[in-house]
Amino acid sequence: MELTINHTTRNFEVLPESLEALIAMELPEKKKGIAVALNNRIIPQSFWAETFLNNKDSILIITATQGG
């Protein structure tokens, strides 16, 4: 199964169950400052657990950074 994450194609034997599970895999240490779009649609964090992934989905993960 295949997902495109931040414009990079990734193959999975089994897709993560939800958007929340994918974020936990990709950014295990980060809990805040994350925005996610699924197939060009922003998904609020309150819906990540109930947003299921499908083969060939495109996900864009944006994280806030500190700087000056």
JSON list of C-alpha atoms in Angstrom, two decimals:
[
{"chain": "A", "resi": 1, "resn": "MET", "atom": "CA", "xyz": [0.00, 0.00, 0.00]},
{"chain": "A", "resi": 2, "resn": "GLU", "atom": "CA", "xyz": [1.22, 3.47, -0.82]},
{"chain": "A", "resi": 3, "resn": "LEU", "atom": "CA", "xyz": [0.98, 6.94, 0.73]},
{"chain": "A", "resi": 4, "resn": "THR", "atom": "CA", "xyz": [2.56, 10.17, -0.44]},
{"chain": "A", "resi": 5, "resn": "ILE", "atom": "CA", "xyz": [3.87, 12.01, 2.61]},
{"chain": "A", "resi": 6, "resn": "ASN", "atom": "CA", "xyz": [5.27, 15.50, 2.05]},
{"chain": "A", "resi": 7, "resn": "HIS", "atom": "CA", "xyz": [5.67, 14.77, -1.67]},
{"chain": "A", "resi": 8, "resn": "THR", "atom": "CA", "xyz": [7.58, 11.51, -1.07]},
{"chain": "A", "resi": 9, "resn": "THR", "atom": "CA", "xyz": [5.99, 8.17, -1.94]},
{"chain": "A", "resi": 10, "resn": "ARG", "atom": "CA", "xyz": [6.16, 5.64, 0.89]},
{"chain": "A", "resi": 11, "resn": "ASN", "atom": "CA", "xyz": [5.15, 1.99, 0.78]},
{"chain": "A", "resi": 12, "resn": "PHE", "atom": "CA", "xyz": [3.56, 0.21, 3.73]},
{"chain": "A", "resi": 13, "resn": "GLU", "atom": "CA", "xyz": [2.70, -3.47, 4.11]},
{"chain": "A", "resi": 14, "resn": "VAL", "atom": "CA", "xyz": [-0.30, -2.33, 6.12]},
{"chain": "A", "resi": 15, "resn": "LEU", "atom": "CA", "xyz": [-1.44, 1.29, 6.17]},
{"chain": "A", "resi": 16, "resn": "PRO", "atom": "CA", "xyz": [-1.59, 3.03, 9.55]},
{"chain": "A", "resi": 17, "resn": "GLU", "atom": "CA", "xyz": [-5.14, 2.75, 10.87]},
{"chain": "A", "resi": 18, "resn": "SER", "atom": "CA", "xyz": [-5.77, 6.48, 11.08]},
{"chain": "A", "resi": 19, "resn": "LEU", "atom": "CA", "xyz": [-4.19, 9.85, 10.49]},
{"chain": "A", "resi": 20, "resn": "GLU", "atom": "CA", "xyz": [-3.45, 9.96, 14.23]},
{"chain": "A", "resi": 21, "resn": "ALA", "atom": "CA", "xyz": [-1.52, 6.66, 14.00]},
{"chain": "A", "resi": 22, "resn": "LEU", "atom": "CA", "xyz": [0.49, 7.97, 11.04]},
{"chain": "A", "resi": 23, "resn": "ILE", "atom": "CA", "xyz": [1.43, 11.17, 12.89]},
{"chain": "A", "resi": 24, "resn": "ALA", "atom": "CA", "xyz": [2.48, 9.10, 15.93]},
{"chain": "A", "resi": 25, "resn": "MET", "atom": "CA", "xyz": [4.76, 7.04, 13.63]},
{"chain": "A", "resi": 26, "resn": "GLU", "atom": "CA", "xyz": [6.21, 10.01, 11.77]},
{"chain": "A", "resi": 27, "resn": "LEU", "atom": "CA", "xyz": [6.61, 12.44, 14.70]},
{"chain": "A", "resi": 28, "resn": "PRO", "atom": "CA", "xyz": [6.64, 10.37, 17.91]},
{"chain": "A", "resi": 29, "resn": "GLU", "atom": "CA", "xyz": [8.14, 13.13, 20.07]},
{"chain": "A", "resi": 30, "resn": "LYS", "atom": "CA", "xyz": [6.07, 16.04, 18.76]},
{"chain": "A", "resi": 31, "resn": "LYS", "atom": "CA", "xyz": [2.60, 16.71, 20.15]},
{"chain": "A", "resi": 32, "resn": "LYS", "atom": "CA", "xyz": [2.00, 20.40, 19.36]},
{"chain": "A", "resi": 33, "resn": "GLY", "atom": "CA", "xyz": [2.55, 22.69, 16.41]},
{"chain": "A", "resi": 34, "resn": "ILE", "atom": "CA", "xyz": [1.48, 20.19, 13.75]},
{"chain": "A", "resi": 35, "resn": "ALA", "atom": "CA", "xyz": [-0.89, 20.87, 10.85]},
{"chain": "A", "resi": 36, "resn": "VAL", "atom": "CA", "xyz": [-2.00, 18.11, 8.48]},
{"chain": "A", "resi": 37, "resn": "ALA", "atom": "CA", "xyz": [-3.69, 18.10, 5.09]},
{"chain": "A", "resi": 38, "resn": "LEU", "atom": "CA", "xyz": [-5.12, 14.91, 3.59]},
{"chain": "A", "resi": 39, "resn": "ASN", "atom": "CA", "xyz": [-5.68, 15.04, -0.16]},
{"chain": "A", "resi": 40, "resn": "ASN", "atom": "CA", "xyz": [-5.40, 18.85, -0.10]},
{"chain": "A", "resi": 41, "resn": "ARG", "atom": "CA", "xyz": [-7.92, 19.23, 2.73]},
{"chain": "A", "resi": 42, "resn": "ILE", "atom": "CA", "xyz": [-6.83, 20.44, 6.17]},
{"chain": "A", "resi": 43, "resn": "ILE", "atom": "CA", "xyz": [-7.85, 18.02, 8.91]},
{"chain": "A", "resi": 44, "resn": "PRO", "atom": "CA", "xyz": [-8.30, 19.52, 12.40]},
{"chain": "A", "resi": 45, "resn": "GLN", "atom": "CA", "xyz": [-6.41, 17.63, 15.10]},
{"chain": "A", "resi": 46, "resn": "SER", "atom": "CA", "xyz": [-9.69, 16.74, 16.81]},
{"chain": "A", "resi": 47, "resn": "PHE", "atom": "CA", "xyz": [-10.54, 14.56, 13.76]},
{"chain": "A", "resi": 48, "resn": "TRP", "atom": "CA", "xyz": [-7.19, 12.75, 13.31]},
{"chain": "A", "resi": 49, "resn": "ALA", "atom": "CA", "xyz": [-8.26, 9.64, 15.25]},
{"chain": "A", "resi": 50, "resn": "GLU", "atom": "CA", "xyz": [-11.39, 9.16, 13.15]},
{"chain": "A", "resi": 51, "resn": "THR", "atom": "CA", "xyz": [-9.79, 9.99, 9.79]},
{"chain": "A", "resi": 52, "resn": "PHE", "atom": "CA", "xyz": [-8.92, 6.71, 8.09]},
{"chain": "A", "resi": 53, "resn": "LEU", "atom": "CA", "xyz": [-6.30, 6.41, 5.38]},
{"chain": "A", "resi": 54, "resn": "ASN", "atom": "CA", "xyz": [-6.65, 4.81, 1.96]},
{"chain": "A", "resi": 55, "resn": "ASN", "atom": "CA", "xyz": [-4.14, 3.56, -0.57]},
{"chain": "A", "resi": 56, "resn": "LYS", "atom": "CA", "xyz": [-2.67, 6.41, -2.67]},
{"chain": "A", "resi": 57, "resn": "ASP", "atom": "CA", "xyz": [-3.68, 9.16, -0.20]},
{"chain": "A", "resi": 58, "resn": "SER", "atom": "CA", "xyz": [-1.53, 12.29, -0.18]},
{"chain": "A", "resi": 59, "resn": "ILE", "atom": "CA", "xyz": [-0.61, 13.73, 3.22]},
{"chain": "A", "resi": 60, "resn": "LEU", "atom": "CA", "xyz": [1.15, 17.00, 3.92]},
{"chain": "A", "resi": 61, "resn": "ILE", "atom": "CA", "xyz": [2.54, 17.39, 7.45]},
{"chain": "A", "resi": 62, "resn": "ILE", "atom": "CA", "xyz": [3.69, 20.84, 8.52]},
{"chain": "A", "resi": 63, "resn": "THR", "atom": "CA", "xyz": [5.43, 21.46, 11.84]},
{"chain": "A", "resi": 64, "resn": "ALA", "atom": "CA", "xyz": [6.01, 24.78, 13.54]},
{"chain": "A", "resi": 65, "resn": "THR", "atom": "CA", "xyz": [9.64, 25.68, 14.22]},
{"chain": "A", "resi": 66, "resn": "GLN", "atom": "CA", "xyz": [11.31, 28.14, 16.49]},
{"chain": "A", "resi": 67, "resn": "GLY", "atom": "CA", "xyz": [13.59, 30.79, 15.14]},
{"chain": "A", "resi": 68, "resn": "GLY", "atom": "CA", "xyz": [14.52, 34.37, 15.20]}
]
